[in-house]
Short mmCIF file of C-alpha atoms in Angstrom, two decimals:
data_model
loop_
_atom_site.label_atom_id
_atom_site.label_comp_id
_atom_site.label_asym_id
_atom_site.label_seq_id
_atom_site.Cartn_x
_atom_site.Cartn_y
_atom_site.Cartn_z
CA MET A 1387 -0.11 0.15 0.10
CA LYS A 1388 3.10 2.40 0.71
CA GLY A 1389 4.65 1.53 -2.58
CA VAL A 1390 1.07 2.38 -4.76
CA ILE A 1391 0.65 5.76 -3.42
CA PRO A 1392 4.33 6.95 -4.19
CA TYR A 1393 3.47 5.54 -7.74
CA ALA A 1394 0.18 7.57 -7.74
CA LEU A 1395 1.50 10.75 -6.80
CA ALA A 1396 4.32 10.06 -9.47
CA LEU A 1397 1.65 9.50 -12.23
CA LEU A 1398 -0.34 12.78 -10.67
CA ALA A 1399 2.71 14.86 -11.18
CA VAL A 1400 3.77 13.69 -14.49
CA GLY A 1401 0.14 14.31 -15.82
CA SER A 1402 0.03 17.80 -14.28
CA VAL A 1403 3.39 18.26 -16.35
CA ALA A 1404 1.90 17.44 -19.56
CA ILE A 1405 -1.01 19.39 -18.99
CA ALA A 1406 0.86 22.27 -18.11
CA GLN A 1407 2.59 21.86 -21.71
CA GLN A 1408 -0.35 21.76 -23.41
CA PRO A 1409 -1.75 25.27 -25.13
CA SER A 1410 -4.61 26.69 -23.66
CA ILE A 1411 -8.14 26.36 -25.52
CA ILE A 1412 -10.48 28.79 -24.83
CA THR A 1413 -13.99 28.96 -25.66
CA PRO A 1414 -15.07 32.53 -26.57
CA VAL A 1415 -18.65 33.04 -24.55
CA THR A 1416 -20.75 35.09 -26.94
CA PRO A 1417 -22.28 38.24 -24.64
CA PRO A 1418 -26.00 38.26 -24.24
CA GLU A 1419 -27.87 40.59 -26.47
CA GLN A 1420 -28.06 44.11 -24.90
CA PRO A 1421 -31.19 45.78 -24.28
CA ASN A 1422 -32.54 48.54 -26.74
CA ASP A 1423 -32.93 50.77 -23.72
CA GLU A 1424 -29.05 50.45 -22.80
CA ALA A 1425 -27.36 53.85 -22.94
CA PRO A 1426 -26.43 54.80 -26.48
CA ARG A 1427 -23.25 55.56 -28.21
CA ARG A 1428 -22.71 58.77 -29.98
CA LEU A 1429 -21.59 59.44 -33.50
CA THR A 1430 -20.68 62.57 -34.94
CA ILE A 1431 -20.75 63.15 -38.52
CA THR A 1432 -19.30 66.56 -40.22
CA VAL A 1433 -20.53 66.66 -43.91
CA ALA A 1434 -20.18 69.97 -46.20
CA VAL A 1435 -23.18 70.76 -48.41
CA ALA A 1436 -24.15 73.28 -51.01
CA ASP A 1437 -27.67 73.88 -50.21
CA PRO A 1438 -29.46 73.29 -46.76
CA GLU A 1439 -31.89 71.28 -48.76
CA ASP A 1440 -29.13 68.91 -49.44
CA LEU A 1441 -29.24 67.36 -45.89
CA LYS A 1442 -31.80 64.72 -45.80
CA VAL A 1443 -31.96 64.27 -42.20
CA ALA A 1444 -33.39 66.63 -39.07
CA GLU A 1445 -33.28 66.37 -35.60
CA GLY A 1446 -35.30 63.85 -33.79
CA ASP A 1447 -35.36 61.40 -37.03
CA ARG A 1448 -34.58 57.71 -36.83
CA ILE A 1449 -32.61 56.45 -39.13
CA ALA A 1450 -31.56 52.89 -40.91
CA VAL A 1451 -28.29 51.45 -41.71
CA GLY A 1452 -27.08 53.06 -45.48
CA GLN A 1453 -29.91 55.59 -45.09
CA LEU A 1454 -29.00 58.56 -46.88
CA ILE A 1455 -27.89 61.35 -44.77
CA ALA A 1456 -26.51 64.03 -46.96
CA ASP A 1457 -26.36 64.56 -50.75
CA ARG A 1458 -25.51 67.29 -53.06
CA THR A 1459 -28.77 66.97 -55.23
CA ARG A 1460 -28.70 70.25 -57.11
CA ASP A 1461 -25.00 70.28 -58.16
CA ARG A 1462 -25.84 66.37 -58.85
CA ASN A 1463 -28.92 67.32 -60.89
CA ARG A 1464 -27.01 70.07 -62.87
CA LEU A 1465 -24.01 67.95 -63.73
CA GLU A 1466 -26.43 65.08 -64.46
CA ALA A 1467 -28.11 67.43 -67.19
CA GLN A 1468 -24.34 68.58 -68.34
CA LEU A 1469 -23.76 64.99 -68.87
CA ARG A 1470 -26.76 64.30 -70.73
CA GLN A 1471 -26.37 67.03 -73.01
CA LEU A 1472 -22.50 66.52 -73.65
CA THR A 1473 -23.54 62.78 -74.48
CA LEU A 1474 -25.76 63.68 -77.08
CA THR A 1475 -23.30 66.09 -78.60
CA LEU A 1476 -20.85 63.47 -78.60
CA GLN A 1477 -23.21 60.74 -80.35
CA ARG A 1478 -24.06 63.75 -82.76
CA LEU A 1479 -20.39 64.13 -83.57
CA GLU A 1480 -19.75 60.60 -83.65
CA GLN A 1481 -22.40 59.91 -85.99
CA SER A 1482 -21.85 62.52 -88.55
CA THR A 1483 -20.33 61.86 -91.61
CA ILE A 1484 -18.35 64.29 -93.85
CA THR A 1485 -18.25 63.26 -97.66
CA PRO A 1486 -15.00 63.98 -99.36
CA PRO A 1487 -15.58 65.93 -102.56
CA LEU A 1488 -15.78 64.08 -105.85
CA PRO A 1489 -12.87 64.92 -108.27
CA PRO A 1490 -13.82 67.19 -111.45
CA PRO A 1491 -15.16 65.18 -114.34
CA GLN A 1492 -12.64 64.95 -117.24
CA PRO A 1493 -14.19 65.93 -120.49
CA PRO A 1494 -12.76 64.43 -123.92
CA ALA A 1495 -9.85 66.10 -125.22
CA ILE A 1496 -10.15 68.42 -128.30
CA ALA A 1497 -9.71 66.97 -131.38
CA THR A 1498 -7.09 68.43 -133.44
CA PRO A 1499 -8.98 69.62 -136.46
CA THR A 1500 -7.78 68.67 -140.11
CA TYR A 1501 -9.18 71.69 -141.76
CA LEU A 1502 -9.93 69.93 -144.86
CA GLU A 1503 -12.71 71.96 -146.17
CA GLN A 1504 -10.89 75.15 -145.81
CA THR A 1505 -7.76 73.76 -147.46
CA ALA A 1506 -10.30 72.66 -150.47
CA ALA A 1507 -11.56 76.32 -150.56
CA ILE A 1508 -8.19 77.46 -150.65
CA ASP A 1509 -7.06 75.22 -153.31
CA ARG A 1510 -9.95 76.30 -155.82
CA ALA A 1511 -9.60 80.08 -154.95
CA LYS A 1512 -6.01 79.48 -155.85
CA ALA A 1513 -6.42 77.98 -158.99
CA ASP A 1514 -9.02 80.34 -160.07
CA VAL A 1515 -6.38 83.18 -159.35
CA ASP A 1516 -4.05 81.46 -161.65
CA GLN A 1517 -6.31 80.69 -164.41
CA ALA A 1518 -7.44 84.32 -164.32
CA GLU A 1519 -3.65 85.52 -164.37
CA ALA A 1520 -3.03 82.93 -167.57
CA LEU A 1521 -5.78 84.20 -169.18
CA ILE A 1522 -4.74 87.94 -168.91
CA THR A 1523 -1.46 87.09 -170.14
CA THR A 1524 -2.66 85.45 -172.82
CA LYS A 1525 -5.09 88.31 -173.91
CA ARG A 1526 -2.12 91.04 -173.42
CA GLU A 1527 0.06 88.90 -175.77
CA GLU A 1528 -2.91 88.71 -178.33
CA LEU A 1529 -3.26 92.72 -177.76
CA ASP A 1530 0.37 92.92 -178.57
CA TYR A 1531 0.02 91.02 -181.86
CA LEU A 1532 -3.10 92.99 -183.14
CA ALA A 1533 -1.16 96.51 -182.53
CA GLN A 1534 1.38 95.12 -185.04
CA LEU A 1535 -1.03 94.63 -187.81
CA PRO A 1536 -1.07 96.98 -190.45
CA ASN A 1537 -4.96 98.16 -191.09
CA LEU A 1538 -6.27 96.89 -188.11
CA ASP A 1539 -10.02 98.07 -187.50
CA PRO A 1540 -9.97 100.20 -184.34
CA LEU A 1541 -13.15 98.50 -183.02
CA VAL A 1542 -11.49 95.32 -182.99
CA MET A 1543 -8.72 96.59 -180.85
CA GLU A 1544 -11.24 98.12 -178.61
CA HIS A 1545 -13.17 95.40 -178.18
CA GLU A 1546 -10.17 93.41 -177.18
CA THR A 1547 -8.83 95.74 -174.68
CA ALA A 1548 -12.26 95.52 -173.12
CA LYS A 1549 -12.07 91.66 -172.73
CA LEU A 1550 -8.57 92.15 -171.09
CA ALA A 1551 -10.23 94.55 -168.63
CA GLU A 1552 -12.79 92.20 -168.00
CA LEU A 1553 -10.22 89.56 -167.66
CA GLN A 1554 -8.78 91.61 -164.86
CA ARG A 1555 -11.78 92.20 -162.99
CA ASN A 1556 -12.19 88.44 -162.91
CA HIS A 1557 -8.60 88.07 -161.61
CA THR A 1558 -9.10 90.77 -158.90
CA ALA A 1559 -12.15 88.68 -157.73
CA ALA A 1560 -10.56 85.50 -157.65
CA VAL A 1561 -7.58 86.89 -155.48
CA ARG A 1562 -10.58 88.36 -153.38
CA ASP A 1563 -11.87 84.85 -153.05
CA TYR A 1564 -8.63 83.47 -152.17
CA GLN A 1565 -7.77 85.81 -149.70
CA LEU A 1566 -11.27 85.20 -148.29
CA ALA A 1567 -10.44 81.24 -147.83
CA LEU A 1568 -7.00 81.87 -146.31
CA GLY A 1569 -8.99 84.17 -144.17
CA LYS A 1570 -11.52 81.46 -142.81
CA ARG A 1571 -8.61 78.79 -142.79
CA SER A 1572 -7.23 81.49 -140.13
CA THR A 1573 -10.11 81.92 -138.50
CA ALA A 1574 -10.41 78.35 -137.44
CA GLU A 1575 -7.23 77.77 -136.50
CA TYR A 1576 -7.62 80.71 -134.10
CA GLU A 1577 -11.02 79.37 -132.91
CA HIS A 1578 -9.05 75.96 -132.23
CA SER A 1579 -6.29 77.89 -130.51
CA ARG A 1580 -8.96 79.68 -128.05
CA ALA A 1581 -10.91 76.45 -127.71
CA LEU A 1582 -7.43 74.59 -126.33
CA ALA A 1583 -6.70 77.34 -123.98
CA ALA A 1584 -10.27 77.66 -122.47
CA ASP A 1585 -10.14 73.66 -121.90
CA VAL A 1586 -6.91 74.23 -120.15
CA SER A 1587 -8.05 76.87 -118.65
CA SER A 1588 -11.10 75.01 -117.23
CA ARG A 1589 -9.66 72.03 -116.36
CA GLY A 1590 -6.69 74.45 -114.29
CA HIS A 1591 -9.82 76.08 -112.51
CA ALA A 1592 -11.68 72.59 -111.79
CA GLN A 1593 -8.22 71.13 -110.47
CA LEU A 1594 -7.97 74.09 -108.20
CA SER A 1595 -11.81 73.86 -107.25
CA TYR A 1596 -11.28 70.44 -106.26
CA GLN A 1597 -7.82 70.98 -104.02
CA GLN A 1598 -9.91 73.99 -102.56
CA GLN A 1599 -12.52 71.40 -101.25
CA TRP A 1600 -10.31 68.48 -100.27
CA ALA A 1601 -8.63 71.10 -98.09
CA ASP A 1602 -12.08 72.29 -96.59
CA PHE A 1603 -13.07 68.66 -96.45
CA GLU A 1604 -9.47 67.90 -94.43
CA GLN A 1605 -10.25 70.94 -92.31
CA ARG A 1606 -13.83 69.88 -91.58
CA LEU A 1607 -12.24 66.41 -90.48
CA ARG A 1608 -9.62 68.17 -88.11
CA ASP A 1609 -12.77 70.30 -86.31
CA ARG A 1610 -14.78 67.62 -85.91
CA ASP A 1611 -12.04 65.75 -84.50
CA PHE A 1612 -11.16 68.57 -82.40
CA GLN A 1613 -14.64 69.20 -80.89
CA LEU A 1614 -14.92 65.24 -80.39
CA ALA A 1615 -11.90 65.68 -78.14
CA GLN A 1616 -13.09 68.90 -76.51
CA THR A 1617 -16.82 67.34 -75.93
CA GLN A 1618 -15.13 64.07 -74.42
CA LEU A 1619 -12.79 66.20 -72.43
CA ARG A 1620 -15.66 68.09 -70.88
CA VAL A 1621 -17.60 64.39 -70.31
CA ASP A 1622 -14.62 63.29 -68.34
CA GLU A 1623 -15.01 66.46 -66.31
CA VAL A 1624 -18.40 66.45 -65.67
CA GLU A 1625 -18.52 62.54 -64.72
CA ASN A 1626 -15.05 63.47 -62.38
CA ALA A 1627 -16.83 66.03 -60.80
CA ILE A 1628 -20.29 63.91 -60.41
CA ALA A 1629 -17.54 61.23 -58.82
CA THR A 1630 -16.66 63.64 -56.34
CA LEU A 1631 -20.00 64.48 -54.92
CA SER A 1632 -19.85 62.56 -51.73
CA VAL A 1633 -23.28 60.86 -50.66
CA VAL A 1634 -23.26 60.56 -46.94
CA ARG A 1635 -24.97 57.44 -45.45
CA SER A 1636 -25.68 56.14 -42.10
CA PRO A 1637 -23.26 53.64 -40.90
CA TYR A 1638 -25.60 52.74 -37.96
CA GLU A 1639 -28.78 52.48 -36.80
CA GLY A 1640 -30.12 55.08 -34.54
CA ARG A 1641 -31.46 58.36 -34.05
CA ILE A 1642 -30.70 62.08 -35.07
CA ARG A 1643 -30.15 63.83 -31.68
CA ARG A 1644 -28.65 67.37 -33.02
CA VAL A 1645 -28.19 69.04 -36.10
CA LYS A 1646 -25.92 72.28 -35.91
CA TRP A 1647 -24.60 74.34 -38.47
CA LEU A 1648 -20.90 75.35 -38.40
CA GLY A 1649 -20.90 78.06 -40.93
CA GLN A 1650 -19.78 78.41 -44.51
CA GLY A 1651 -16.40 77.91 -45.81
CA ALA A 1652 -14.03 79.52 -48.61
CA ASP A 1653 -15.53 77.33 -51.46
CA GLY A 1654 -19.01 78.25 -50.39
CA LEU A 1655 -20.32 74.97 -48.93
CA LEU A 1656 -22.06 74.79 -45.95
CA SER A 1657 -20.38 72.78 -42.87
CA ALA A 1658 -23.05 70.93 -40.59
CA GLU A 1659 -22.35 68.61 -37.69
CA ILE A 1660 -24.64 65.75 -37.12
CA THR A 1661 -24.99 63.82 -34.17
CA LEU A 1662 -26.46 60.52 -34.27
CA MET A 1663 -27.21 58.21 -31.07
CA VAL A 1664 -26.20 55.02 -32.06
CA ARG A 1665 -27.42 51.95 -29.76
CA THR A 1666 -25.30 48.89 -29.10
CA GLY A 1667 -26.23 46.33 -31.44
CA ALA A 1668 -27.84 48.39 -33.83
CA GLY A 1669 -26.18 47.09 -36.66
CA ALA A 1670 -22.41 47.29 -38.08
CA ALA A 1671 -21.29 49.94 -40.06
CA VAL A 1672 -21.46 50.00 -44.06
CA PRO A 1673 -18.04 48.97 -45.25
CA GLY A 1674 -16.74 51.50 -47.39
CA GLN A 1675 -19.86 53.61 -47.50
CA PHE A 1676 -19.23 55.63 -44.23
CA ASN A 1677 -19.11 58.85 -46.74
CA GLY A 1678 -20.99 57.87 -49.35
CA MET A 1679 -17.72 56.92 -51.17
CA PRO A 1680 -15.84 53.58 -51.93
CA ASP A 1681 -12.92 52.55 -50.06
CA GLY A 1682 -10.06 54.67 -51.00
CA ALA A 1683 -11.78 57.25 -53.07
CA ASN A 1684 -11.46 60.79 -51.96
CA PRO A 1685 -14.50 62.32 -50.24
CA ALA A 1686 -13.82 65.91 -51.82
CA GLY A 1687 -15.05 67.72 -48.94
CA ASP A 1688 -17.44 65.70 -47.04
CA SER A 1689 -16.25 63.77 -43.92
CA ALA A 1690 -17.32 61.89 -41.16
CA ILE A 1691 -15.91 61.97 -37.61
CA ILE A 1692 -16.78 59.09 -35.15
CA GLY A 1693 -16.62 60.46 -31.32
CA ASP A 1694 -17.17 58.68 -28.05
#
């Protein structure tokens, strides 16, 4: 019996050492739910609004988690109206078409005339002149021969002289017709040269007009691209302005105890301090929505301050 007791004491000591070497395991105890009439926690929220109507709560209001506290409604509506107008302008610019100018028509080249009719008339007139000169030469030889005959009737000499005068008149008419035929040929050549010059001038004017129209087309493209870039830039600016308009939502359920206006800042915004009485167990805060902005976003003026 005496041997058993020391052995039992030894086992008890070894067990105590083993238990002391094991890590402690603590089972958390869920605290009992606290009653609704327990003393509340106080939360102070400071907001900046452009108009008193932007504050959506008043003293004594009971609000739920995520309920809207402040929103710059007028600024948001104004910016959203601008955004809609700019979006319509951007769509109209994107859908507008600028048609390039058509190249000038190319009329057929002016054919080089052969002047066959004028040449034939010149040849006929030249032949009549040559024939008239030959007749005059023959008649003058006859008159020279008759003048050498003795006892020639003067009437014969007078008659042949009259024929010579008639032949000379015919020669003069033939020369005139020949000169007229040459003039018609010169006129036709001049008219052809004028037509060529007018054609070259018309083609030059058409090409210059086409180049001017193409320059206007490229300028209109540049103007549209510039307007697109400017409008898109304005759209981005308005979207950024809308994004910076913070929306303040309640992070807890509770009651608005006090609304205190702090004054107006240099930027023209009104500052208000809102005291929210939060009951314990009223619910966890809305992640990333304490001031209405996602996590990491810049609230741009609106702030929320938690106080004990």
